[in-house]
PDB file of C-alpha atoms in Angstrom:
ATOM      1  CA  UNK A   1      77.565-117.756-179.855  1.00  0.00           C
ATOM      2  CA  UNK A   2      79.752-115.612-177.828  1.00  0.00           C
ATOM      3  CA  UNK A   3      83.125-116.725-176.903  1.00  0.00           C
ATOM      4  CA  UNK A   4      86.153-114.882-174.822  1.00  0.00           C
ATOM      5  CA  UNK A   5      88.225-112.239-176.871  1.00  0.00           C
ATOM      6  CA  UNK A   6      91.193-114.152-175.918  1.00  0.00           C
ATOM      7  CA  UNK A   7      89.724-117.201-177.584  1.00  0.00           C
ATOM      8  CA  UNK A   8      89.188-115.038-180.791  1.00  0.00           C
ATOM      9  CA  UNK A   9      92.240-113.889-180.890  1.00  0.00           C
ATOM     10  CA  UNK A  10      94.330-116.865-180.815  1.00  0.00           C
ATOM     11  CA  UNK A  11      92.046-118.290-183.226  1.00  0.00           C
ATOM     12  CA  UNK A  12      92.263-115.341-185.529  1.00  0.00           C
ATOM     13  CA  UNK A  13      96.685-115.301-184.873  1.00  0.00           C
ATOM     14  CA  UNK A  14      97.467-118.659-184.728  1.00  0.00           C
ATOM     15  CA  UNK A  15      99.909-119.981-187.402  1.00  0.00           C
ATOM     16  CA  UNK A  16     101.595-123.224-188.154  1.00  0.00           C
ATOM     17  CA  UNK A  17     105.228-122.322-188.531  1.00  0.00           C
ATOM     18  CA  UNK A  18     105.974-126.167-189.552  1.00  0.00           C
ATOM     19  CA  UNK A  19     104.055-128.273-190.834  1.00  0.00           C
ATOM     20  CA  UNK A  20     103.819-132.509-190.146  1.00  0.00           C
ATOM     21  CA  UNK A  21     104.791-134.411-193.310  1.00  0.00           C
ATOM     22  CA  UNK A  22     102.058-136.962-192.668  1.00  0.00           C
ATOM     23  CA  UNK A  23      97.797-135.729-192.450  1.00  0.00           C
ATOM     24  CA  UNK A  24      95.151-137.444-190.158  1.00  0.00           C
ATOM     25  CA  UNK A  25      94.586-140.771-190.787  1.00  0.00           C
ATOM     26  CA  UNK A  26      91.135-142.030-192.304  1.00  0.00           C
ATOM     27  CA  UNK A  27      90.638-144.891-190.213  1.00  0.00           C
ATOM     28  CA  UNK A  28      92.879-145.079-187.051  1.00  0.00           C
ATOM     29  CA  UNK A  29      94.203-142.029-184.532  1.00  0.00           C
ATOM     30  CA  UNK A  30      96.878-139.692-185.927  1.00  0.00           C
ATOM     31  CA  UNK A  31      99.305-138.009-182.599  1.00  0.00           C
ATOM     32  CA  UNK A  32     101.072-135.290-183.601  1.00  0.00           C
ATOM     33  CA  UNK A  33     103.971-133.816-181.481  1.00  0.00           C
ATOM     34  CA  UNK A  34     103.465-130.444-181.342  1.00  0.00           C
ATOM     35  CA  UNK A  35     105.820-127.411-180.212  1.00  0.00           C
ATOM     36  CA  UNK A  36     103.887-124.232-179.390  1.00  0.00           C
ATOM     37  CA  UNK A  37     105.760-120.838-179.049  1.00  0.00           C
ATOM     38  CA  UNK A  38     104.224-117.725-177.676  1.00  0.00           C
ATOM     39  CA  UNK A  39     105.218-114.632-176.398  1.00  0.00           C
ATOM     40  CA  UNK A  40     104.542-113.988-172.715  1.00  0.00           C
ATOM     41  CA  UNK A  41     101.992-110.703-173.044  1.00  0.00           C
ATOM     42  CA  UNK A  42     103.797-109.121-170.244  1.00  0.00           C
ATOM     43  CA  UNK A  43     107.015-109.271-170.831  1.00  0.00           C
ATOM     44  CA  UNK A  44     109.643-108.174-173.406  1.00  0.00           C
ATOM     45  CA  UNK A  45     111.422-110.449-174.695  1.00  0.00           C
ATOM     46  CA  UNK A  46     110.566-113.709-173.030  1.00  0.00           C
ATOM     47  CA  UNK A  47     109.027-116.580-174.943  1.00  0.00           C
ATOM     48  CA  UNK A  48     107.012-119.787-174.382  1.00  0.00           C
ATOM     49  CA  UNK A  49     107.689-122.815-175.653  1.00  0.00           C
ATOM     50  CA  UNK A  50     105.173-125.651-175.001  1.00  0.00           C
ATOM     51  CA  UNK A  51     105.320-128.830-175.971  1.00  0.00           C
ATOM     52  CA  UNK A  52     103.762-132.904-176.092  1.00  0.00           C
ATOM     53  CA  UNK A  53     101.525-134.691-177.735  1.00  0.00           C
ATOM     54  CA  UNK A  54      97.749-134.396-179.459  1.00  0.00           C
ATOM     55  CA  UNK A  55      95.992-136.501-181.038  1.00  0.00           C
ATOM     56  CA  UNK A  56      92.595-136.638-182.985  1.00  0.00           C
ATOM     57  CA  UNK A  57      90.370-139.959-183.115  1.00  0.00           C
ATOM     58  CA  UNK A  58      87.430-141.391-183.300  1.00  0.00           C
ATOM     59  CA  UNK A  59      85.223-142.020-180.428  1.00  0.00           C
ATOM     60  CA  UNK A  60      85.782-145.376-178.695  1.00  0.00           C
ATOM     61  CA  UNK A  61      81.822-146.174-177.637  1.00  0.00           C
ATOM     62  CA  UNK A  62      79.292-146.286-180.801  1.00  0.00           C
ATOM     63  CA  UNK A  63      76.827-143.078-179.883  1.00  0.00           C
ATOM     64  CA  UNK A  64      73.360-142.229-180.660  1.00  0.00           C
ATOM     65  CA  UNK A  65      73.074-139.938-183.639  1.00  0.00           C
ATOM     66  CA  UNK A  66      72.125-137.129-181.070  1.00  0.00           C
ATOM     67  CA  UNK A  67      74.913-137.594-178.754  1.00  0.00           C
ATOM     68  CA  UNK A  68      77.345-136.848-181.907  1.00  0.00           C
ATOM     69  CA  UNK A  69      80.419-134.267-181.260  1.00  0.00           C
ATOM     70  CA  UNK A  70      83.411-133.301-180.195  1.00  0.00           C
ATOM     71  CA  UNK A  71      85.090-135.219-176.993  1.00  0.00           C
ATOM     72  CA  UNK A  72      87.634-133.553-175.258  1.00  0.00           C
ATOM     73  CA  UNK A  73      90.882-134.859-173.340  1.00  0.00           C
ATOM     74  CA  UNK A  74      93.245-133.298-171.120  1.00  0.00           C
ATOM     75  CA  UNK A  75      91.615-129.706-172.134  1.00  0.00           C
ATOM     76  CA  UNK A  76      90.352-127.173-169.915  1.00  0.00           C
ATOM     77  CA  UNK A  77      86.626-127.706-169.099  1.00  0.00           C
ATOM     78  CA  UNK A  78      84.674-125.679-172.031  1.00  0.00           C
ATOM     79  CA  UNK A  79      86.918-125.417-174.390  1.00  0.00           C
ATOM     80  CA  UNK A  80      84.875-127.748-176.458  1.00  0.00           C
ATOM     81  CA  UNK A  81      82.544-124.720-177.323  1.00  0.00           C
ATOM     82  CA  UNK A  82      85.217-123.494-179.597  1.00  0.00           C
ATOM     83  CA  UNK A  83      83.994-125.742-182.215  1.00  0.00           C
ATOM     84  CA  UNK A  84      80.407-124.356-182.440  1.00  0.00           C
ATOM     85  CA  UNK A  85      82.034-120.883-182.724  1.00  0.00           C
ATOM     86  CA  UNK A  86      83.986-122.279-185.644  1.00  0.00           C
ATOM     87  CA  UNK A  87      80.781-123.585-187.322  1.00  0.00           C
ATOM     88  CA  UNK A  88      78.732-120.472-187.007  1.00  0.00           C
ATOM     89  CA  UNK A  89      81.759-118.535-188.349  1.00  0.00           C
ATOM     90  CA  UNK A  90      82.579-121.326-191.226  1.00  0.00           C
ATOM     91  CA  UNK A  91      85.854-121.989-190.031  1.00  0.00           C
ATOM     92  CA  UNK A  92      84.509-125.611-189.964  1.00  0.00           C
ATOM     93  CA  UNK A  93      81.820-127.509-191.967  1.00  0.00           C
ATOM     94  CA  UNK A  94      78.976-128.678-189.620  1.00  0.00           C
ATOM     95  CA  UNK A  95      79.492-132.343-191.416  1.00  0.00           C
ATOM     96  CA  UNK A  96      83.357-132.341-190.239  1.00  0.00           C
ATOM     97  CA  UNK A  97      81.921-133.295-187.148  1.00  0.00           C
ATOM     98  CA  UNK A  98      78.966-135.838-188.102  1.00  0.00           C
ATOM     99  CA  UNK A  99      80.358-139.022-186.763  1.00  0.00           C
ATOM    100  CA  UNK A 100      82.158-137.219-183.652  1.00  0.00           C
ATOM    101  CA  UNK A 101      85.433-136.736-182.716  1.00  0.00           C
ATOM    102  CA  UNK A 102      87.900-137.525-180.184  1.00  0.00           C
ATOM    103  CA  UNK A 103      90.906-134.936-179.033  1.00  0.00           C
ATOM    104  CA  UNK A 104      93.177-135.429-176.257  1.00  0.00           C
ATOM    105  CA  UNK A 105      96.390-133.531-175.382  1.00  0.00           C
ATOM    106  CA  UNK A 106      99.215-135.289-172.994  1.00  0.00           C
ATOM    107  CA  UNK A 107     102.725-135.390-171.804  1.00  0.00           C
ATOM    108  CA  UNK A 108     102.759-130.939-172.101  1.00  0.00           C
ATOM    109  CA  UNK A 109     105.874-129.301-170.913  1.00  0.00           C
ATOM    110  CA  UNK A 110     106.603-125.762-170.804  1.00  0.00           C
ATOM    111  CA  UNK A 111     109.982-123.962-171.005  1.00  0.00           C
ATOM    112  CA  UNK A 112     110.565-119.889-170.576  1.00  0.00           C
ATOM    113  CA  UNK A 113     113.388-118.498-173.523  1.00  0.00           C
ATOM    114  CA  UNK A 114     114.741-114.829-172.686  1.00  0.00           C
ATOM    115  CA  UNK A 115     114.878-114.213-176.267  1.00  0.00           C
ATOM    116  CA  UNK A 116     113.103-112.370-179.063  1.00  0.00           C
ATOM    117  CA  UNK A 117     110.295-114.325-180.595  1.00  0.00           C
ATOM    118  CA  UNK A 118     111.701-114.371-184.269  1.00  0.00           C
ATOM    119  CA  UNK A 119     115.135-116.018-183.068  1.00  0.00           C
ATOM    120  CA  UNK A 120     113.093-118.462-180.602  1.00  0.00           C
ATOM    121  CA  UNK A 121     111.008-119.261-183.402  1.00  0.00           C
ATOM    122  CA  UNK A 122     113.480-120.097-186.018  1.00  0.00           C
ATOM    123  CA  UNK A 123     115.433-122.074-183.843  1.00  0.00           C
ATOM    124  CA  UNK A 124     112.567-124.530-182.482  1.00  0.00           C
ATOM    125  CA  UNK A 125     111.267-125.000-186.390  1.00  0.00           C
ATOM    126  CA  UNK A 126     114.937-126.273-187.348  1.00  0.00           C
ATOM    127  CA  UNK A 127     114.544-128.185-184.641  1.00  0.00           C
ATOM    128  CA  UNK A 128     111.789-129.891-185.924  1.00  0.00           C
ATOM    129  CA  UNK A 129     113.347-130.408-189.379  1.00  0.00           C
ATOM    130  CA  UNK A 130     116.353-131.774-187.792  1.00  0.00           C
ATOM    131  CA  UNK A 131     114.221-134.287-185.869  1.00  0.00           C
ATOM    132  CA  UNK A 132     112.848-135.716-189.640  1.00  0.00           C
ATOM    133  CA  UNK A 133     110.013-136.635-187.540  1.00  0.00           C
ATOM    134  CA  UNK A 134     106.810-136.970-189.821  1.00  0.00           C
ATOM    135  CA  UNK A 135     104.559-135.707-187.401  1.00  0.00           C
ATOM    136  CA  UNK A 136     106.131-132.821-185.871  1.00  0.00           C
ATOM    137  CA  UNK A 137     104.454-129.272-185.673  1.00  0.00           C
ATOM    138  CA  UNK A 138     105.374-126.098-184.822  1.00  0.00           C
ATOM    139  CA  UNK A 139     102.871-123.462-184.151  1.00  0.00           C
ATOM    140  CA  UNK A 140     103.058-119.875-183.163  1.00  0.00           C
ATOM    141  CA  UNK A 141      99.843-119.790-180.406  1.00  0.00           C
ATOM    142  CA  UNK A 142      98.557-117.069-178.014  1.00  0.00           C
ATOM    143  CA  UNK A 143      99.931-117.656-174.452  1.00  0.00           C
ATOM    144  CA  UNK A 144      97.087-117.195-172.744  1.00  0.00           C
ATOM    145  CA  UNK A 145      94.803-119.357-175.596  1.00  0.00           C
ATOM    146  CA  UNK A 146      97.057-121.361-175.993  1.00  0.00           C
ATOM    147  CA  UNK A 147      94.253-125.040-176.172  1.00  0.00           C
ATOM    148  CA  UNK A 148      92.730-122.501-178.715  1.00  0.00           C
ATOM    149  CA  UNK A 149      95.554-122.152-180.652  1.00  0.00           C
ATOM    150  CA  UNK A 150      96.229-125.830-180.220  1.00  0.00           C
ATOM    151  CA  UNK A 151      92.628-127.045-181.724  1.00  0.00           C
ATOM    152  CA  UNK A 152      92.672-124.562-184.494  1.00  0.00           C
ATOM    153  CA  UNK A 153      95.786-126.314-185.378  1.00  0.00           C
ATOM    154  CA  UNK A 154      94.111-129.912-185.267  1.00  0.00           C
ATOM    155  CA  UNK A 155      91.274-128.435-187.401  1.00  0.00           C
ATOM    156  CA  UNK A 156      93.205-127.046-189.882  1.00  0.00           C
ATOM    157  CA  UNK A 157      95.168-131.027-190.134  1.00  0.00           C
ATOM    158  CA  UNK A 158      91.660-132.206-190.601  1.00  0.00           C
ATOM    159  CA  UNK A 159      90.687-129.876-193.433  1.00  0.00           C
ATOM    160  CA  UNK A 160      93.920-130.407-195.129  1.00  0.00           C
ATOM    161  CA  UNK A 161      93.625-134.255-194.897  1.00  0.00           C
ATOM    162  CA  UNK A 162      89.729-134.141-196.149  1.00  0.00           C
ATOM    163  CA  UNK A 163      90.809-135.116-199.794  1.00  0.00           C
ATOM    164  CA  UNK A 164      93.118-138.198-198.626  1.00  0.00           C
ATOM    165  CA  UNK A 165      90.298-138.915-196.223  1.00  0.00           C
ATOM    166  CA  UNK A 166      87.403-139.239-198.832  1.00  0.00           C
ATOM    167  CA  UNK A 167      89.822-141.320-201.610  1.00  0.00           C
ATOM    168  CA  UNK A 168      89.840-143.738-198.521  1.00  0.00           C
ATOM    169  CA  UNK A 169      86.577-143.948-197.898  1.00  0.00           C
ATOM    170  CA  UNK A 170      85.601-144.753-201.913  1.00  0.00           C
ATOM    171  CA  UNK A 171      88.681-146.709-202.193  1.00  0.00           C
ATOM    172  CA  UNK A 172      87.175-149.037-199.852  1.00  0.00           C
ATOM    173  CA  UNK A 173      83.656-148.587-201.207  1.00  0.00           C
ATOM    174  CA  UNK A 174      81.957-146.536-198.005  1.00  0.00           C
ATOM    175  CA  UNK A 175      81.050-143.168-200.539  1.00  0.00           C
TER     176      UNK A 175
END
């Protein structure tokens, strides 16, 4: 599968600058508040900030087994098909996906810094560690990817909360 170079890129570039104390939770919905900063591609020293609210879930209506994926929320239309590129490159197991999941973004707002992006950077991370809120990210996205850079973010909270995720599931018997 093909997808825009744009869409590789921020895939390939995005980082997580800070980190949310807490992972996704086994069995409920976990909404992070993210920050996003990018720098505009066409202009020197001027960065994005963008920021709200997404959150990963599981579906709300019981599906047939061949109906099973990824629903999408306040995303541009096709974005979705990000997640098959992230299979057939093995960014994501095909099983992470077996009993379908639910992302929706909300509540974005945007705000233009005339500053370099190392100083905007810094400041919006000790932002978040000033907040002590447990779910609080920073990321450093692509401005014109930035859903990609957003998702790859959500996937890489899912991989890191896999362990947690299976102890839960034995814990209460379901492995």
């Amino acid at each position: 599968m093909d997808i825009p170079v744009d869409i590789d890129y921020a895939m390939r570039h995005t980082k997580v600058l800070y980190a949310p104390a807490r992972c996704i939770d086994t069995f409920g919905d976990t909404r992070f508040n993210f920050s996003m900063v990018s720098e505009l591609q066409d202009v020197v020293g001027v960065c994005r900030i963008r920021s709200g609210w997404v959150e990963a879930s599981r579906p709300r209506i019981l599906r047939p087994a061949d109906m099973v994926g990824v629903e999408m929320d306040g995303f541009s239309p096709g974005i979705a098909r990000i997640f098959e590129w992230m299979k057939e490159k093995g960014i994501v197991a095909p099983s992470m996906f077996k009993y379908g999941f639910r992302f929706s973004r909300s509540d974005v707002r945007e705000e233009l810094v005339h500053d370099v992006f190392p100083v905007v950077s810094e400041r919006v991370v000790q932002d978040a560690l000033d907040s002590g809120n447990p779910l609080r990210a920073v990321i450093s996205g692509v401005d014109d990817a930035w859903e990609a850079s957003l998702l790859r973010f959500m996937v890489e909270m899912i991989q890191q909360s896999h362990e947690i995720n299976i102890f839960d599931f034995k814990r209460r018997g379901m492995l």
